[in-house]
Short mmCIF file of C-alpha atoms in Angstrom, two decimals:
data_model
loop_
_atom_site.label_atom_id
_atom_site.label_comp_id
_atom_site.label_asym_id
_atom_site.label_seq_id
_atom_site.Cartn_x
_atom_site.Cartn_y
_atom_site.Cartn_z
CA MET A 299 -29.54 -20.60 -10.73
CA LEU A 300 -25.74 -20.27 -10.80
CA GLU A 301 -25.76 -19.28 -14.46
CA ASP A 302 -28.20 -16.41 -13.86
CA ASN A 303 -26.41 -15.03 -10.80
CA TRP A 304 -23.00 -13.50 -10.17
CA PRO A 305 -21.11 -16.82 -10.63
CA GLY A 306 -22.38 -17.06 -14.21
CA LEU A 307 -21.42 -13.44 -14.91
CA PHE A 308 -17.94 -13.96 -13.52
CA ARG A 309 -17.38 -17.26 -15.34
CA ASN A 310 -18.71 -16.20 -18.74
CA GLN A 311 -17.64 -12.55 -18.90
CA LEU A 312 -14.80 -11.79 -16.50
CA LEU A 313 -12.69 -14.91 -15.95
CA ASP A 314 -11.10 -14.81 -19.39
CA THR A 315 -10.21 -11.12 -19.02
CA LEU A 316 -7.96 -11.71 -16.00
CA PRO A 317 -4.38 -10.79 -17.05
CA VAL A 318 -2.72 -14.10 -16.15
CA ASP A 319 -0.19 -13.57 -18.94
CA LYS A 320 1.31 -10.77 -16.85
CA LEU A 321 2.03 -13.25 -14.04
CA ILE A 322 3.80 -15.88 -16.16
CA PRO A 323 7.24 -14.14 -16.11
CA PHE A 324 7.36 -14.48 -12.32
CA PHE A 325 7.33 -18.29 -12.47
CA SER A 326 9.86 -20.74 -13.87
CA LYS A 327 9.33 -24.07 -15.61
CA ASN A 328 12.61 -25.41 -14.29
CA PHE A 329 12.86 -23.99 -10.77
CA GLY A 330 10.67 -24.22 -7.69
CA ARG A 331 7.53 -26.17 -6.92
CA PRO A 332 4.65 -26.28 -9.42
CA SER A 333 2.40 -23.23 -9.07
CA LYS A 334 -1.35 -23.24 -8.74
CA GLU A 335 -3.50 -22.68 -11.82
CA LEU A 336 -3.21 -18.92 -12.31
CA TYR A 337 -6.82 -18.24 -13.31
CA THR A 338 -7.95 -19.91 -10.09
CA VAL A 339 -5.62 -17.99 -7.79
CA LEU A 340 -6.11 -14.63 -9.49
CA GLY A 341 -9.87 -15.12 -9.58
CA ALA A 342 -9.88 -16.09 -5.90
CA LEU A 343 -7.95 -12.93 -5.02
CA LEU A 344 -10.47 -10.83 -6.93
CA LEU A 345 -13.44 -12.49 -5.22
CA GLN A 346 -11.71 -12.09 -1.87
CA GLN A 347 -11.52 -8.32 -2.30
CA ALA A 348 -15.06 -8.08 -3.65
CA MET A 349 -16.45 -9.97 -0.64
CA ASP A 350 -14.06 -8.51 1.96
CA LEU A 351 -12.73 -11.86 3.17
CA SER A 352 -9.65 -12.78 5.17
CA ASP A 353 -7.11 -15.20 3.69
CA GLU A 354 -8.45 -18.03 5.85
CA GLU A 355 -12.03 -17.32 4.75
CA THR A 356 -10.91 -17.21 1.12
CA VAL A 357 -9.29 -20.64 1.41
CA GLU A 358 -12.52 -21.99 2.92
CA GLN A 359 -14.76 -20.48 0.22
CA LEU A 360 -12.55 -21.82 -2.56
CA ALA A 361 -12.58 -25.30 -1.03
CA PHE A 362 -16.29 -25.66 -0.24
CA ASN A 363 -18.43 -22.98 -1.92
CA ILE A 364 -20.11 -24.23 -5.10
CA GLN A 365 -20.67 -20.65 -6.26
CA TRP A 366 -16.91 -20.09 -6.31
CA HIS A 367 -16.37 -23.41 -8.09
CA TYR A 368 -18.79 -22.39 -10.83
CA ALA A 369 -17.43 -18.84 -11.11
CA LEU A 370 -13.85 -20.08 -11.44
CA ASN A 371 -14.83 -22.95 -13.77
CA LEU A 372 -13.58 -25.64 -11.39
CA SER A 373 -15.15 -28.92 -12.44
CA GLU A 374 -12.52 -31.25 -11.02
CA GLU A 375 -13.25 -32.66 -7.55
CA SER A 376 -9.79 -32.72 -6.03
CA ASP A 377 -7.74 -30.86 -3.44
CA ALA A 378 -5.25 -29.93 -6.14
CA ALA A 379 -7.94 -27.97 -7.98
CA LYS A 380 -9.86 -26.46 -5.06
CA TYR A 381 -7.33 -25.86 -2.32
CA VAL A 382 -4.72 -23.14 -1.95
CA CYS A 383 -2.82 -22.26 1.20
CA THR A 384 -2.73 -18.76 2.68
CA LYS A 385 0.96 -18.47 1.73
CA THR A 386 0.04 -18.86 -1.94
CA LEU A 387 -2.53 -16.07 -1.66
CA TRP A 388 -0.04 -13.83 0.12
CA THR A 389 2.72 -14.47 -2.43
CA MET A 390 0.46 -13.84 -5.42
CA ARG A 391 -0.95 -10.68 -3.86
CA ARG A 392 2.57 -9.39 -3.21
CA ILE A 393 3.59 -10.02 -6.82
CA MET A 394 0.54 -8.16 -8.08
CA ILE A 395 0.97 -5.14 -5.81
CA GLU A 396 4.72 -4.76 -6.30
CA ASN A 397 4.29 -4.85 -10.09
CA ASN A 398 1.11 -2.72 -10.31
CA LEU A 399 -0.86 -5.65 -11.69
CA ASP A 400 -3.77 -4.78 -9.41
CA ARG A 401 -4.29 -1.70 -11.57
CA THR A 402 -4.26 -3.88 -14.68
CA VAL A 403 -6.97 -6.11 -13.19
CA LEU A 404 -9.10 -3.09 -12.23
CA ASP A 405 -8.83 -1.55 -15.69
CA SER A 406 -9.70 -4.75 -17.55
CA ILE A 407 -12.63 -5.63 -15.28
CA THR A 408 -14.02 -2.08 -15.27
CA GLY A 409 -13.93 -1.76 -19.04
CA LYS A 410 -15.65 -5.12 -19.48
CA LEU A 411 -18.40 -4.33 -16.93
CA ALA A 412 -19.07 -0.99 -18.58
CA LYS A 413 -19.72 -2.77 -21.88
CA ILE A 414 -21.77 -5.62 -20.40
CA PHE A 415 -24.16 -3.35 -18.51
CA ASN A 416 -24.03 -0.50 -21.03
CA VAL A 417 -23.01 1.96 -18.32
CA ASN A 418 -23.30 5.63 -19.25
CA THR A 419 -19.90 7.10 -18.36
CA ASP A 420 -20.64 10.63 -19.58
CA LYS A 421 -21.06 11.92 -16.02
CA GLN A 422 -18.57 10.98 -13.35
CA ARG A 423 -17.54 12.37 -9.99
CA LEU A 424 -14.20 12.25 -8.22
CA ASP A 425 -13.50 12.42 -4.50
CA SER A 426 -10.80 11.36 -2.07
CA VAL A 427 -11.13 8.97 0.86
CA HIS A 428 -8.71 8.94 3.79
CA ILE A 429 -7.42 5.52 4.89
CA CYS A 430 -5.87 5.20 8.33
CA SER A 431 -2.70 3.15 8.51
CA ASN A 432 -2.66 0.14 10.83
CA MET A 433 0.07 1.64 12.98
CA ARG A 434 0.42 3.32 16.35
CA ARG A 435 0.73 7.08 16.46
CA ILE A 436 4.07 7.91 18.04
CA GLY A 437 5.94 11.09 18.92
CA ARG A 438 9.21 12.37 17.54
CA ILE A 439 11.39 10.71 20.19
CA SER A 440 9.78 7.36 19.43
CA ILE A 441 10.27 7.87 15.69
CA PHE A 442 14.02 8.28 16.27
CA SER A 443 14.37 5.51 18.87
CA HIS A 444 12.18 2.93 17.08
CA THR A 445 14.05 3.52 13.81
CA ILE A 446 17.40 3.01 15.55
CA HIS A 447 16.04 -0.12 17.22
CA LYS A 448 14.85 -1.50 13.88
CA PHE A 449 18.25 -0.88 12.30
CA LEU A 450 20.18 -2.49 15.17
CA ILE A 451 17.98 -5.59 15.11
CA ASN A 452 18.53 -6.03 11.36
CA LEU A 453 22.24 -5.26 11.65
CA LYS A 454 22.70 -7.88 14.38
CA ARG A 455 20.84 -10.46 12.32
CA HIS A 456 22.66 -9.92 9.01
CA HIS A 457 26.00 -8.26 9.93
CA ASN A 458 26.76 -9.29 13.50
CA GLU A 459 30.46 -8.41 13.29
CA GLN A 460 29.53 -4.81 12.38
CA PHE A 461 26.94 -4.78 15.17
CA GLU A 462 29.60 -5.74 17.72
CA GLY A 463 31.62 -2.70 16.65
CA ILE A 464 28.98 -0.28 17.97
CA SER A 465 29.54 1.06 21.47
CA GLU A 466 27.95 -1.06 24.17
CA GLU A 467 26.27 2.00 25.70
CA LEU A 468 24.43 2.83 22.48
CA ARG A 469 23.41 -0.78 21.88
CA ARG A 470 22.09 -1.10 25.42
CA ARG A 471 20.07 2.09 25.01
CA TYR A 472 18.10 0.87 21.97
CA ILE A 473 18.39 -2.86 21.36
CA SER A 474 16.07 -4.33 24.00
CA PRO A 475 12.29 -3.74 24.00
CA LYS A 476 12.52 -2.83 27.70
CA ALA A 477 15.05 -0.08 27.02
CA LEU A 478 12.99 1.11 24.07
CA ASN A 479 9.85 1.38 26.20
CA ALA A 480 11.71 3.61 28.64
CA PHE A 481 11.50 6.44 26.11
CA ALA A 482 7.71 6.43 26.50
CA LEU A 483 8.02 7.06 30.25
CA LEU A 484 9.88 10.35 29.96
CA LYS A 485 8.69 13.44 31.78
CA PRO A 486 7.80 16.41 29.54
CA SER A 487 10.69 18.38 31.05
CA ALA A 488 13.16 15.78 29.76
CA ALA A 489 11.76 15.55 26.23
CA ALA A 490 13.90 18.25 24.61
CA LYS A 491 17.16 16.89 26.04
CA THR A 492 16.26 13.31 25.10
CA LEU A 493 15.38 14.37 21.56
CA GLU A 494 18.88 15.85 21.22
CA ILE A 495 20.44 12.61 22.46
CA VAL A 496 18.52 10.29 20.14
CA SER A 497 19.13 12.59 17.16
CA ARG A 498 22.90 12.54 17.82
CA ASP A 499 22.85 8.77 18.23
CA LEU A 500 20.99 8.34 14.97
CA LEU A 501 23.33 10.64 13.05
CA SER A 502 26.38 8.87 14.50
CA LEU A 503 25.07 5.54 13.19
CA VAL A 504 24.36 7.04 9.77
CA ASP A 505 27.90 8.43 9.57
CA LEU A 506 29.47 5.23 10.93
CA PHE A 507 28.01 2.96 8.27
CA GLN A 508 27.60 5.20 5.22
CA SER A 509 30.87 3.99 3.66
CA LYS A 510 30.51 0.34 4.68
CA PRO A 511 29.65 -2.25 2.00
CA LEU A 512 26.07 -3.56 1.80
CA ILE A 513 24.77 -1.79 4.92
CA PRO A 514 23.71 1.47 3.19
CA GLU A 515 21.41 -0.65 1.01
CA MET A 516 19.46 -1.94 4.02
CA SER A 517 15.94 -0.50 4.18
CA SER A 518 16.31 0.21 7.91
CA TYR A 519 19.49 2.20 7.25
CA LYS A 520 17.73 4.22 4.57
CA LEU A 521 15.02 5.08 7.12
CA MET A 522 17.68 6.34 9.53
CA LYS A 523 19.22 8.44 6.77
CA ARG A 524 15.80 9.86 5.89
CA ILE A 525 15.01 11.18 9.37
CA PRO A 526 17.75 13.87 9.70
CA ALA A 527 16.75 15.31 6.32
CA GLU A 528 13.14 15.63 7.50
CA GLN A 529 13.47 16.36 11.21
CA CYS A 530 16.82 18.11 11.68
CA GLU A 531 19.26 20.74 10.51
CA VAL A 532 22.72 19.26 9.99
CA SER A 533 25.78 21.51 9.70
CA ASP A 534 29.47 20.71 9.27
CA ALA A 535 30.85 23.69 11.15
CA SER A 536 34.51 23.31 12.16
CA ASP A 537 35.61 19.67 12.44
CA GLU A 538 32.44 18.36 14.06
CA THR A 539 29.07 17.66 12.50
CA LYS A 540 26.33 19.42 14.46
CA ILE A 541 22.71 18.31 14.41
CA THR A 542 19.83 20.50 15.54
CA VAL A 543 16.26 19.24 15.77
CA LYS A 544 13.77 21.38 13.88
CA PRO A 545 10.73 22.85 15.67
CA SER A 546 7.76 20.55 15.18
CA GLY A 547 5.97 23.18 13.08
CA GLU A 548 8.74 23.07 10.48
CA VAL A 549 8.57 19.29 9.91
CA GLY A 550 6.77 18.45 6.67
CA ALA A 551 3.58 16.42 6.42
CA ASP A 552 5.39 13.90 4.20
CA SER A 553 7.89 13.04 6.95
CA LEU A 554 8.23 9.57 8.47
CA GLN A 555 5.30 8.88 10.81
CA ASN A 556 6.29 5.43 12.03
CA PRO A 557 9.13 3.13 10.85
CA SER A 558 6.63 0.26 10.68
CA ASP A 559 4.89 2.02 7.75
CA PRO A 560 7.43 4.23 5.93
CA ASP A 561 5.01 5.26 3.16
CA ALA A 562 2.34 6.71 5.45
CA THR A 563 2.16 10.51 5.65
CA TYR A 564 0.10 13.11 7.51
CA ASP A 565 -2.99 15.13 6.69
CA GLY A 566 -3.68 18.07 8.99
CA TYR A 567 -7.42 17.41 9.07
CA LYS A 568 -7.66 13.63 8.78
CA GLY A 569 -4.47 12.37 10.44
CA GLN A 570 -1.90 9.77 9.45
CA GLY A 571 -2.29 7.27 6.64
CA TYR A 572 -3.07 7.47 2.94
CA GLN A 573 -5.71 8.88 0.67
CA VAL A 574 -7.42 7.19 -2.25
CA GLN A 575 -8.88 9.04 -5.23
CA VAL A 576 -12.05 7.30 -6.41
CA MET A 577 -14.01 8.24 -9.53
CA GLU A 578 -17.43 6.74 -10.31
CA THR A 579 -20.27 7.22 -12.75
CA PHE A 580 -23.49 8.81 -11.52
CA THR A 581 -26.85 10.12 -12.68
CA ASP A 582 -28.32 13.47 -11.67
CA THR A 583 -31.92 12.55 -12.48
CA ASN A 584 -34.59 13.36 -9.91
CA ASN A 585 -36.57 10.26 -10.88
CA LYS A 586 -36.22 7.95 -7.86
CA LYS A 587 -37.04 4.78 -9.78
CA ALA A 588 -34.61 5.61 -12.58
CA LYS A 589 -31.88 6.38 -10.05
CA GLU A 590 -32.39 3.05 -8.28
CA GLN A 591 -32.11 1.17 -11.57
CA THR A 592 -28.96 2.99 -12.69
CA LEU A 593 -25.69 1.13 -12.19
CA ASN A 594 -22.91 3.31 -10.77
CA LEU A 595 -19.49 1.95 -11.72
CA ILE A 596 -16.14 2.82 -10.15
CA THR A 597 -13.90 3.75 -13.07
CA HIS A 598 -10.69 4.94 -11.41
CA VAL A 599 -8.83 4.28 -8.14
CA SER A 600 -5.50 5.83 -7.21
CA VAL A 601 -3.66 5.49 -3.88
CA GLU A 602 -1.74 8.61 -2.85
CA LYS A 603 0.09 10.08 0.10
CA ALA A 604 -2.24 11.56 2.71
CA CYS A 605 -0.49 14.92 2.36
CA GLN A 606 -1.24 15.29 -1.35
CA SER A 607 -3.71 17.90 -2.53
CA ASP A 608 -6.91 16.95 -4.37
CA ALA A 609 -6.27 19.79 -6.82
CA CYS A 610 -3.96 17.67 -8.97
CA ALA A 611 -6.10 14.51 -9.02
CA LEU A 612 -8.57 15.26 -11.83
CA MET A 613 -6.44 15.10 -14.97
CA PRO A 614 -4.66 11.80 -14.08
CA ALA A 615 -8.08 10.26 -13.38
CA ILE A 616 -9.44 11.35 -16.75
CA ALA A 617 -6.29 10.15 -18.54
CA ASP A 618 -6.60 6.77 -16.82
CA THR A 619 -10.23 6.27 -17.88
CA GLN A 620 -9.46 7.32 -21.45
CA LYS A 621 -7.29 4.20 -21.83
CA GLU A 622 -10.37 1.98 -21.41
CA ARG A 623 -12.64 4.36 -23.36
CA ILE A 624 -14.76 5.09 -20.28
CA ALA A 625 -13.73 8.71 -19.70
CA PRO A 626 -16.38 11.30 -18.78
CA CYS A 627 -17.56 13.73 -21.43
CA HIS A 628 -17.42 16.64 -18.99
CA SER A 629 -14.91 17.03 -16.20
CA ALA A 630 -15.65 18.77 -12.89
CA GLY A 631 -13.64 21.74 -14.10
CA GLY A 632 -15.88 22.29 -17.11
CA CYS A 633 -13.43 20.90 -19.65
CA CYS A 634 -15.25 19.01 -22.40
CA LEU A 635 -13.78 15.63 -23.27
CA ARG A 636 -14.72 13.11 -25.90
CA ARG A 637 -14.05 9.42 -25.93
CA ARG A 638 -11.77 8.15 -28.63
#
């Protein structure tokens, strides 16, 4: 039963294709605790995404589910073989994402599945999907104040002597959560004046620490430095730097939306977040039975900024699928392509 179902397919066809060799450079033989068997952890991460499981659910499935044991070729009955902690999953997932190894896994698995099931990749379609970021939507005043707050918290933690050099008035205005929440209680009539104040405070902090050692390399400082370039006009008239907040209509869609998610951008129709380009095979037959029996395979996935246009997505998608010899023969723009 296991051999003829998805565990048998995964064990016999996909497990050996997992690019564990790409993970080896991130571990040392002489430093740190022994790592888990890489095929097991990488396979568990793949099954987690396929089945939409939380880290806790993944740990449970790996420990007790015989289907997972068969799929991952785990014959040994021991905690060492069948148990991983959530921290291990998190660490391995971070390594994969930061080094684009998730794309390597997708490409290798997709190419293998296309061969196993003899998928016809001549016809493919491409479309974008908007993904909302798990963050609160905040206004411009909150973007400034929350970014300053984030910087001050990090500065106090790592460079307390530099933190003590900031004026007590400015620290009191942003450092405590209670003071930070006060910005959300402003009357509309006070918004413009408050926006000027927080913009000046932010620029003063940027100028104060730009020549200090180490601090300009802090991610929270880089966020502060990013905001004036996106939200303000800065001039060095006379001996004093002057900052003027841009009208909201002049702020770009790729500007910072929330310091808790610096990579998220804005789409005028769909809101804040990201967009994902997804290409899949399809059949245009009118035969209902044939359509039901046809396997549609996702061949390309690309995460982009929400503000990016779909117009430039086609050619990178085709180039990506050509690497695995699963490119379409005809693109949506009418350009004829042939597989190598």
